[in-house]
Coordinates of C-alpha atoms in Angstrom, one line a residue:
M421 CA 114.2 263.7 -25.0
Y422 CA 112.8 262.2 -21.7
D423 CA 109.1 261.4 -22.2
S424 CA 108.0 262.4 -18.7
I425 CA 104.3 262.3 -17.7
F426 CA 104.8 265.6 -15.8
K427 CA 104.3 269.1 -17.3
A428 CA 107.2 270.9 -18.9
Q429 CA 109.4 273.2 -16.8
L430 CA 107.8 271.8 -13.5
F431 CA 111.1 272.4 -11.7
A432 CA 112.3 275.5 -13.6
G433 CA 114.5 277.6 -11.3
Q434 CA 115.0 274.8 -8.8
T435 CA 118.3 273.2 -7.8
I436 CA 118.0 269.5 -6.9
I437 CA 120.8 267.2 -5.7
V438 CA 120.7 263.5 -6.8
T439 CA 123.2 261.3 -5.0
G440 CA 124.2 258.1 -6.7
G441 CA 123.4 259.9 -10.0
G442 CA 126.0 258.2 -12.1
S443 CA 124.0 255.0 -12.8
G444 CA 120.8 253.2 -12.4
I445 CA 117.7 254.8 -10.8
G446 CA 119.8 257.9 -9.9
R447 CA 120.8 258.4 -13.5
C448 CA 117.3 258.0 -14.7
T449 CA 115.9 260.4 -12.1
A450 CA 118.5 263.0 -12.9
H451 CA 117.6 262.9 -16.5
E452 CA 113.9 263.3 -15.8
L453 CA 114.4 266.2 -13.4
A454 CA 116.7 268.0 -15.9
A455 CA 114.1 267.4 -18.6
L456 CA 111.6 269.2 -16.4
G457 CA 113.8 272.3 -16.0
A458 CA 115.8 271.6 -12.8
Q459 CA 119.4 272.4 -12.3
V460 CA 120.6 268.9 -11.3
L461 CA 123.6 268.4 -9.1
L462 CA 125.0 264.9 -9.4
V463 CA 126.9 263.5 -6.4
G464 CA 128.7 260.2 -6.2
R465 CA 132.1 258.6 -5.5
K466 CA 133.2 258.0 -9.1
A467 CA 133.8 261.2 -11.1
E468 CA 133.9 259.5 -14.5
K469 CA 130.4 258.1 -14.1
L470 CA 129.0 261.5 -13.0
Q471 CA 130.8 263.3 -15.8
K472 CA 129.2 260.9 -18.3
V473 CA 125.7 261.4 -17.1
A474 CA 126.2 265.2 -16.9
G475 CA 127.3 265.1 -20.5
E476 CA 124.2 263.1 -21.5
I477 CA 122.0 265.6 -19.8
A478 CA 123.8 268.5 -21.5
E479 CA 123.4 266.8 -24.9
D480 CA 119.7 266.5 -24.3
G481 CA 119.5 270.3 -23.5
G482 CA 119.3 270.0 -19.7
K483 CA 121.4 271.6 -16.9
A484 CA 123.6 269.3 -14.8
D485 CA 126.8 269.7 -12.7
W486 CA 128.6 267.1 -10.7
Q487 CA 130.7 266.8 -7.6
A488 CA 132.6 263.6 -6.4
C489 CA 132.1 263.0 -2.7
D490 CA 132.0 260.1 -0.3
I491 CA 128.7 260.8 1.5
R492 CA 129.8 258.6 4.4
D493 CA 132.4 261.2 5.3
E494 CA 130.8 263.8 7.6
E495 CA 133.3 266.6 7.0
A496 CA 133.3 266.0 3.2
V497 CA 129.5 266.2 3.1
K498 CA 129.5 269.5 5.1
A499 CA 132.0 271.0 2.6
L500 CA 130.1 269.6 -0.4
V501 CA 126.8 271.2 0.6
A502 CA 128.5 274.5 1.4
R503 CA 130.3 274.5 -2.0
L504 CA 127.1 273.7 -3.9
M505 CA 125.2 276.5 -2.1
E506 CA 128.0 279.0 -2.8
R507 CA 127.8 278.2 -6.5
F508 CA 124.1 277.5 -7.0
G509 CA 122.2 279.1 -4.1
P510 CA 119.4 277.4 -2.1
I511 CA 118.8 273.7 -2.5
H512 CA 115.2 273.0 -3.3
G513 CA 115.3 269.2 -3.5
L514 CA 117.4 266.2 -2.4
V515 CA 117.1 262.7 -3.8
N516 CA 119.0 260.5 -1.4
N517 CA 119.5 257.7 -3.9
A518 CA 123.1 256.6 -3.3
G519 CA 123.5 253.1 -1.8
G520 CA 124.8 249.6 -2.3
Q521 CA 124.9 246.1 -0.9
Y522 CA 126.0 242.6 -1.7
P523 CA 124.2 239.2 -1.2
A524 CA 125.2 237.2 1.8
P525 CA 123.5 235.3 4.6
L526 CA 123.7 236.9 8.0
A527 CA 125.9 234.2 9.4
S528 CA 128.7 235.1 7.0
I529 CA 128.6 238.9 7.2
N530 CA 131.4 240.2 9.3
Q531 CA 131.3 243.5 11.3
K532 CA 133.1 245.5 8.7
G533 CA 130.8 244.4 5.9
F534 CA 127.7 245.1 8.0
E535 CA 128.9 248.5 9.1
T536 CA 130.0 249.4 5.6
V537 CA 126.5 248.8 4.2
L538 CA 124.8 250.7 7.0
R539 CA 127.1 253.6 6.5
T540 CA 126.4 253.6 2.7
N541 CA 122.6 253.1 2.9
L542 CA 121.7 254.9 6.1
V543 CA 124.5 257.1 7.6
G544 CA 125.3 258.7 4.3
G545 CA 121.7 259.6 3.6
F546 CA 121.3 261.0 7.1
L547 CA 124.4 263.2 6.7
M548 CA 123.3 264.5 3.3
A549 CA 119.8 265.3 4.6
R550 CA 121.0 266.9 7.8
E551 CA 123.5 269.2 6.0
V552 CA 121.0 270.2 3.3
F553 CA 118.5 271.0 6.0
N554 CA 120.9 272.9 8.3
Q555 CA 122.6 274.9 5.5
S556 CA 119.6 275.6 3.2
M557 CA 116.2 274.1 3.8
S558 CA 115.8 275.2 7.4
R559 CA 115.6 278.8 5.9
H560 CA 114.1 278.2 2.5
G561 CA 112.0 275.0 2.8
G562 CA 112.3 272.1 0.3
S563 CA 111.7 268.4 -0.3
I564 CA 113.8 265.3 0.4
V565 CA 113.1 261.8 -1.0
N566 CA 115.0 258.9 0.5
M567 CA 115.7 255.6 -1.1
L568 CA 114.6 252.3 0.6
A569 CA 113.9 248.8 -0.7
D570 CA 111.4 246.1 -0.3
M571 CA 112.4 245.0 3.3
W572 CA 108.9 244.7 4.8
G573 CA 109.2 241.0 5.5
G574 CA 112.9 241.1 6.4
M575 CA 115.5 240.9 3.7
P576 CA 116.9 237.4 3.7
G577 CA 120.2 237.2 1.9
M578 CA 120.9 240.9 2.4
G579 CA 120.2 241.5 6.1
H580 CA 122.7 244.3 6.3
S581 CA 120.8 246.3 3.6
G582 CA 117.5 245.4 5.2
A583 CA 118.6 246.9 8.5
A584 CA 119.8 250.0 6.9
R585 CA 116.7 250.5 4.7
S586 CA 114.5 249.9 7.7
G587 CA 116.4 252.6 9.6
M588 CA 116.0 255.0 6.7
D589 CA 112.2 254.4 6.8
N590 CA 112.2 255.5 10.4
F591 CA 114.6 258.4 9.8
T592 CA 112.2 259.6 7.1
K593 CA 109.3 259.7 9.6
T594 CA 111.3 261.5 12.3
A595 CA 112.8 264.1 9.9
A596 CA 109.4 264.8 8.4
Y597 CA 108.0 265.5 11.9
E598 CA 111.0 267.6 13.2
W599 CA 111.5 269.6 10.0
G600 CA 108.0 270.2 8.9
H601 CA 107.8 273.6 10.6
A602 CA 110.4 274.9 8.2
G603 CA 108.4 273.9 5.2
V604 CA 110.5 270.8 4.6
R605 CA 108.8 267.6 3.4
V606 CA 110.6 264.2 3.8
N607 CA 109.4 261.1 2.1
A608 CA 110.8 257.9 0.7
V609 CA 110.3 255.4 -2.1
A610 CA 110.8 251.6 -1.7
P611 CA 111.4 249.9 -5.0
G612 CA 111.0 246.2 -5.5
W613 CA 112.7 244.4 -8.3
I614 CA 113.6 247.0 -10.9
A615 CA 115.4 246.5 -14.3
S616 CA 118.4 248.6 -13.5
S617 CA 122.1 248.4 -14.1
G618 CA 122.6 247.3 -10.5
M619 CA 121.3 243.8 -11.4
D620 CA 124.5 243.2 -13.5
T621 CA 126.7 243.6 -10.4
Y622 CA 125.5 240.3 -8.8
E623 CA 127.1 237.0 -9.4
G624 CA 126.5 233.3 -8.6
A625 CA 123.3 231.9 -7.3
F626 CA 121.6 235.3 -6.9
K627 CA 122.3 236.2 -10.5
A628 CA 120.6 233.0 -11.7
V629 CA 117.5 233.9 -9.7
I630 CA 117.1 237.4 -11.1
P631 CA 115.3 236.4 -14.4
T632 CA 112.7 234.4 -12.3
L633 CA 111.8 237.3 -10.0
R634 CA 108.8 238.4 -12.0
E635 CA 107.0 235.2 -11.2
H636 CA 106.8 236.3 -7.5
V637 CA 105.2 239.7 -8.4
P638 CA 101.4 239.9 -8.7
L639 CA 101.8 242.2 -11.7
K640 CA 104.0 239.4 -13.2
R641 CA 106.8 241.7 -14.4
I642 CA 109.9 243.6 -13.2
G643 CA 109.6 247.4 -12.8
S644 CA 111.4 250.0 -14.9
E645 CA 113.7 252.8 -13.7
S646 CA 111.2 255.3 -15.1
E647 CA 108.5 254.0 -12.8
V648 CA 110.6 254.7 -9.8
S649 CA 111.7 258.1 -11.1
A650 CA 108.1 259.1 -11.7
A651 CA 107.3 258.4 -8.0
I652 CA 110.3 260.4 -6.9
V653 CA 109.4 263.3 -9.1
F654 CA 105.8 263.3 -7.8
L655 CA 107.0 263.4 -4.2
L656 CA 109.3 266.4 -5.1
S657 CA 106.5 268.2 -6.9
P658 CA 103.8 270.7 -5.7
G659 CA 101.3 267.9 -6.2
A660 CA 102.7 266.3 -3.0
A661 CA 102.7 269.5 -1.0
F662 CA 100.8 267.9 1.9
I663 CA 102.5 264.5 1.8
S664 CA 105.4 264.1 4.3
G665 CA 106.7 261.2 6.3
S666 CA 105.4 258.6 3.8
T667 CA 107.1 255.7 2.1
L668 CA 105.7 254.8 -1.3
R669 CA 106.2 251.2 -2.3
I670 CA 107.0 250.6 -6.0
D671 CA 107.0 246.8 -6.2
G672 CA 104.0 245.6 -8.2
A673 CA 102.4 244.4 -4.8
A674 CA 105.3 241.9 -4.4
S675 CA 105.6 242.9 -0.7
L676 CA 102.0 241.9 0.0
G677 CA 100.1 238.6 0.5
S678 CA 101.7 235.2 1.1
R679 CA 102.8 232.1 -0.7
A680 CA 99.6 230.4 0.4
W681 CA 97.7 232.4 -2.3
P682 CA 98.7 231.3 -5.8
L683 CA 99.4 234.1 -8.4
G684 CA 97.5 234.0 -11.6
K685 CA 99.0 234.1 -15.1
A686 CA 100.3 237.4 -16.5
R687 CA 98.0 239.7 -18.4
N688 CA 97.2 243.4 -18.9
S689 CA 100.3 244.9 -17.1
E690 CA 102.5 247.1 -19.3
S691 CA 105.7 248.8 -18.1
Y692 CA 106.1 252.5 -18.4
N693 CA 109.5 253.6 -19.7
G694 CA 109.9 257.3 -20.5
F695 CA 113.7 257.2 -20.3
H696 CA 115.0 257.5 -23.8
R697 CA 118.5 256.4 -22.7
A698 CA 117.5 253.4 -20.7
Y699 CA 119.0 250.0 -21.4
L700 CA 118.1 246.5 -20.3
P701 CA 120.5 244.9 -17.8
D702 CA 122.5 242.1 -19.4
V703 CA 121.1 239.5 -16.9
L704 CA 117.6 240.1 -18.3
K705 CA 118.4 240.2 -22.0
G706 CA 116.4 237.5 -23.8
K707 CA 114.2 237.0 -20.7
E708 CA 111.6 239.8 -21.3

């Protein structure tokens, strides 16, 4: 069973959507929310991945359903939210986790590639949030957590993703202000380097760099999926009832400082991993 730091049944009676719930941080977050009593609704493009995670959650005694949907398709998102509400009632939480990108310098990214990443990481999240608000949260209140990344100093090598994530940060602030009157909170998390399955999708030079990333983190390690999930769960919880429009960085302070200040040797920093079904990405095996 998931070893969450939060109290049992924290989300009992609540329905929470997790996009991109078929793998990585989304999968971990869905497991933790289900372990805390939520009815989790997994959304993503690949049905087989969603089915597998829903099966895992059911095996662990949780409640999960799934719906395949391309969140970049406006009409599909409208229909998805209507379908979920008809079956499960009001939506209490939305974890806008779905996203994706590929490494490339700006000079070699064509228009189609740039727009595809923006649609996946920004437009899709906007559509999901807008429809959940319009169809449910505008009447019942709720909480939305958006997914960003460490893009505070630009995002060299992934400029398309950096532009999208920066846009999502601003969208988070605007939505929090416009929707607050309805009892809707909108926040975001910005993970740094996290040991997640997405690391195994990279090839070439970037793949070779991944095992060395910890040396550029003041805490001298890579984060766990559980550490991101815990932040998301907190922002969804009553403990964050007066937090809205904020972005929580989960990066071990990697986004701070400068190369002019040398980092010390690693000591006293232990990773939290409450996810009983977590596994180490292949690219990090033998490196931890």
